[in-house]
Coordinates of C-alpha atoms in Angstrom, one line a residue:
M1 CA -28.3 -4.3 12.7
S2 CA -24.9 -2.7 13.4
I3 CA -22.1 -2.9 15.9
D4 CA -19.8 -0.1 16.8
L5 CA -16.6 -1.2 18.4
S6 CA -14.6 1.9 17.4
N7 CA -11.6 2.9 19.6
C8 CA -11.9 -0.2 21.7
S9 CA -8.2 -0.5 22.6
N10 CA -8.6 -4.1 24.0
I11 CA -9.8 -5.6 20.8
G12 CA -6.9 -7.3 19.0
D13 CA -6.3 -10.4 16.9
V14 CA -7.9 -12.8 19.4
G15 CA -11.0 -10.7 19.6
C16 CA -11.2 -10.5 15.8
K17 CA -11.0 -14.3 15.6
A18 CA -14.0 -14.5 17.9
L19 CA -15.9 -11.9 15.8
G20 CA -15.0 -13.8 12.6
E21 CA -16.4 -17.1 14.0
S22 CA -19.6 -15.2 14.9
L23 CA -19.9 -13.7 11.4
K24 CA -19.8 -17.1 9.8
I25 CA -23.2 -18.0 11.3
N26 CA -24.7 -14.5 11.7
E27 CA -27.3 -13.5 9.2
T28 CA -28.5 -10.2 10.5
L29 CA -25.5 -7.9 11.2
T30 CA -25.0 -5.5 8.3
S31 CA -22.4 -3.0 9.7
M32 CA -19.3 -3.4 11.8
N33 CA -17.1 -0.5 12.9
L34 CA -13.6 -1.4 14.1
S35 CA -12.0 2.0 13.5
G36 CA -9.3 3.0 15.9
C37 CA -8.8 -0.5 17.2
H38 CA -5.0 -0.2 17.0
K39 CA -4.3 -3.7 18.3
I40 CA -5.9 -5.4 15.3
G41 CA -3.1 -6.7 13.0
D42 CA -2.8 -9.1 10.1
M43 CA -4.0 -12.1 12.0
G44 CA -7.2 -10.4 13.1
C45 CA -7.8 -9.0 9.6
T46 CA -7.2 -12.5 8.1
A47 CA -9.7 -14.0 10.5
L48 CA -12.4 -11.6 9.5
S49 CA -11.5 -12.0 5.9
E50 CA -12.1 -15.8 6.2
S51 CA -15.6 -15.1 7.6
L52 CA -16.4 -12.9 4.6
K53 CA -16.1 -15.9 2.3
I54 CA -19.1 -17.3 4.1
N55 CA -21.0 -14.3 5.5
Q56 CA -23.1 -12.5 2.9
A57 CA -25.2 -10.3 5.2
L58 CA -22.5 -7.7 6.2
T59 CA -22.6 -4.7 4.0
S60 CA -20.2 -2.3 5.7
L61 CA -16.8 -2.9 7.3
N62 CA -14.6 -0.1 8.8
F63 CA -10.9 -0.7 9.6
S64 CA -10.0 3.0 9.7
S65 CA -6.9 3.9 11.8
S66 CA -5.9 0.3 12.4
A67 CA -2.2 0.9 11.9
N68 CA -1.1 -2.6 12.6
I69 CA -2.8 -4.1 9.6
G70 CA -0.3 -4.7 6.9
R71 CA 0.3 -6.5 3.6
E72 CA -0.7 -10.0 4.8
G73 CA -4.0 -8.8 6.2
C74 CA -4.8 -7.0 2.9
M75 CA -3.9 -10.1 0.9
A76 CA -6.3 -12.2 3.0
L77 CA -9.0 -9.6 2.6
S78 CA -8.5 -9.5 -1.1
E79 CA -9.2 -13.3 -1.2
G80 CA -12.3 -12.7 0.9
L81 CA -13.5 -10.0 -1.5
K82 CA -13.2 -12.3 -4.4
M83 CA -15.8 -14.6 -2.9
N84 CA -18.0 -12.2 -1.0
Q85 CA -21.2 -11.0 -2.5
G86 CA -22.6 -8.8 0.3
L87 CA -20.1 -6.2 1.3
R88 CA -20.9 -2.7 -0.2
S89 CA -18.5 -0.4 1.7
I90 CA -15.0 -0.9 3.2
S91 CA -12.7 1.7 4.7
F92 CA -9.0 1.5 5.4
S93 CA -8.6 5.2 6.0
N94 CA -5.4 6.2 7.8
C95 CA -4.2 2.5 7.8
D96 CA -0.7 3.6 6.8
G97 CA 0.7 0.2 7.6
I98 CA -0.9 -1.5 4.6
G99 CA 1.6 0.1 2.2
T100 CA 1.7 -0.2 -1.6
E101 CA 1.7 -4.0 -1.5
G102 CA -1.4 -4.1 0.6
V103 CA -3.2 -1.6 -1.6
T104 CA -2.1 -3.6 -4.7
A105 CA -3.6 -6.8 -3.1
L106 CA -6.9 -5.0 -2.5
A107 CA -6.9 -3.8 -6.1
E108 CA -6.6 -7.5 -7.2
G109 CA -9.7 -8.4 -5.2
L110 CA -11.5 -5.4 -6.7
M111 CA -11.0 -6.8 -10.1
I112 CA -13.2 -9.8 -9.3
N113 CA -15.5 -8.5 -6.5
Q114 CA -18.7 -6.9 -7.9
P115 CA -21.0 -5.9 -5.0
L116 CA -18.6 -3.4 -3.5
T117 CA -19.6 0.2 -4.2
S118 CA -17.4 2.3 -1.9
M119 CA -13.7 2.0 -1.0
N120 CA -11.9 4.5 1.3
L121 CA -8.1 4.4 1.3
S122 CA -7.5 8.0 2.4
G123 CA -4.3 8.6 4.4
C124 CA -2.7 5.4 3.2
E125 CA 0.7 5.2 1.4
V126 CA -0.9 4.4 -2.0
G127 CA 1.7 6.0 -4.2
D128 CA 2.0 5.7 -8.0
K129 CA 2.7 1.9 -8.1
S130 CA -0.6 1.0 -6.4
C131 CA -2.5 3.6 -8.4
K132 CA -1.5 1.6 -11.5
A133 CA -3.0 -1.5 -9.9
L134 CA -6.1 0.3 -8.9
G135 CA -6.4 1.7 -12.4
K136 CA -6.4 -1.8 -13.9
S137 CA -9.2 -2.8 -11.5
L138 CA -11.3 0.2 -12.4
K139 CA -11.1 -0.8 -16.1
V140 CA -13.0 -4.0 -15.4
N141 CA -15.0 -3.2 -12.2
K142 CA -18.6 -2.4 -13.0
T143 CA -20.1 -1.6 -9.5
L144 CA -17.7 0.7 -7.6
T145 CA -19.2 4.2 -7.4
S146 CA -16.9 6.0 -4.9
M147 CA -13.2 5.9 -4.2
N148 CA -11.3 8.1 -1.7
L149 CA -7.6 8.5 -2.4
S150 CA -7.0 11.7 -0.5
Y151 CA -3.7 12.2 1.3
C152 CA -2.3 9.1 -0.5
R153 CA 0.9 10.6 -2.1
V154 CA -0.4 10.1 -5.6
G155 CA 2.1 11.6 -8.1
D156 CA 1.9 12.3 -11.8
E157 CA 2.4 8.7 -12.9
G158 CA -0.3 7.5 -10.5
C159 CA -2.7 10.2 -11.6
R160 CA -2.1 9.3 -15.2
A161 CA -2.9 5.7 -14.6
L162 CA -6.1 6.5 -12.8
C163 CA -7.2 9.0 -15.6
K164 CA -6.5 6.3 -18.2
S165 CA -8.8 3.9 -16.4
L166 CA -11.5 6.6 -15.9
K167 CA -11.7 7.1 -19.6
V168 CA -13.0 3.5 -19.8
N169 CA -14.8 3.1 -16.4
K170 CA -18.6 3.9 -16.6
T171 CA -19.7 3.4 -13.0
L172 CA -17.5 5.5 -10.7
T173 CA -19.4 8.7 -9.8
S174 CA -17.1 10.1 -7.0
M175 CA -13.3 10.3 -6.8
N176 CA -11.4 12.2 -4.1
L177 CA -7.8 13.0 -5.0
S178 CA -7.4 15.9 -2.6
F179 CA -4.0 16.7 -0.9
N180 CA -1.8 14.5 -3.1
V181 CA 1.5 15.3 -4.8
F182 CA 0.8 15.3 -8.5
R183 CA 1.6 18.5 -10.3
D184 CA 0.9 20.0 -13.7
D185 CA 1.1 16.8 -15.7
G186 CA -1.5 15.2 -13.3
F187 CA -3.9 18.1 -13.7
E188 CA -3.5 18.0 -17.5
N189 CA -4.4 14.3 -17.5
L190 CA -7.4 15.0 -15.3
A191 CA -8.6 17.7 -17.7
K192 CA -8.3 15.3 -20.7
M193 CA -10.1 12.6 -18.8
A194 CA -13.0 14.9 -17.8
K195 CA -13.7 15.6 -21.5
V196 CA -14.2 11.9 -22.1
N197 CA -15.8 10.5 -18.9
T198 CA -19.5 11.1 -18.7
T199 CA -20.3 9.4 -15.4
L200 CA -18.0 11.0 -12.8
L201 CA -20.1 13.6 -10.9
S202 CA -17.7 14.6 -8.2
L203 CA -13.9 15.0 -8.5
Q204 CA -12.2 16.5 -5.5
I205 CA -8.6 17.7 -6.1
G206 CA -8.1 20.5 -3.6
G207 CA -5.1 21.0 -1.3
H208 CA -2.4 20.9 -4.0
R209 CA 0.5 23.3 -3.8
G210 CA 3.3 24.3 -6.1
T211 CA 1.3 23.9 -9.3
S212 CA 1.1 26.5 -12.0
S213 CA -1.9 25.2 -13.8
S214 CA -4.6 27.2 -12.2
S215 CA -6.4 27.3 -15.5
T216 CA -6.4 23.5 -15.7
H217 CA -8.1 23.6 -12.3
R218 CA -10.9 25.6 -13.7
N219 CA -11.3 23.4 -16.8
I220 CA -11.7 20.3 -14.6
L221 CA -14.2 21.8 -12.3

């Protein structure tokens, strides 16, 4: 059973609190789409996060384009992920309000959470600092198979941190790093990682400009 509330402009924090209370007792809903619900902020995200500590039936949660969710909402969700054993997929695509601190908080939850298999952070201000936190999580996480970090302003340092973790990680099969800002050093680290990693099946790195390492591109692919 799924519910699609995408682009419902009237759903805000109060509505999320009501949804959260329902999730605490619901045992059949498996998918909730709240993408484009711009009025949802930290309070609403926190309410839903509290319900995830109890609800184990929901497998997919989509917050895409909810620009008002920030650091506090992500911190609450991180705590929810640490206790949740049901959620398989979560998306914060184009939630640029969560910032580096929000992504770092989610990374902390990922270190403990095991059921989650897909995380979409495309279009978020991830940056190099948060990539280091995500890298630490990927070193210990044993279930995540897909991560989307496209359009996340990942630079050379962030790319290096991710590559270091992917030399150890044995479960991730798909990584999207398209349209980021790392240059030759990033591509070189990706090429070195690809020689060691045996589980990554899809690595998307298109959309980069200003690099001279076209040969490195070919070596990776």
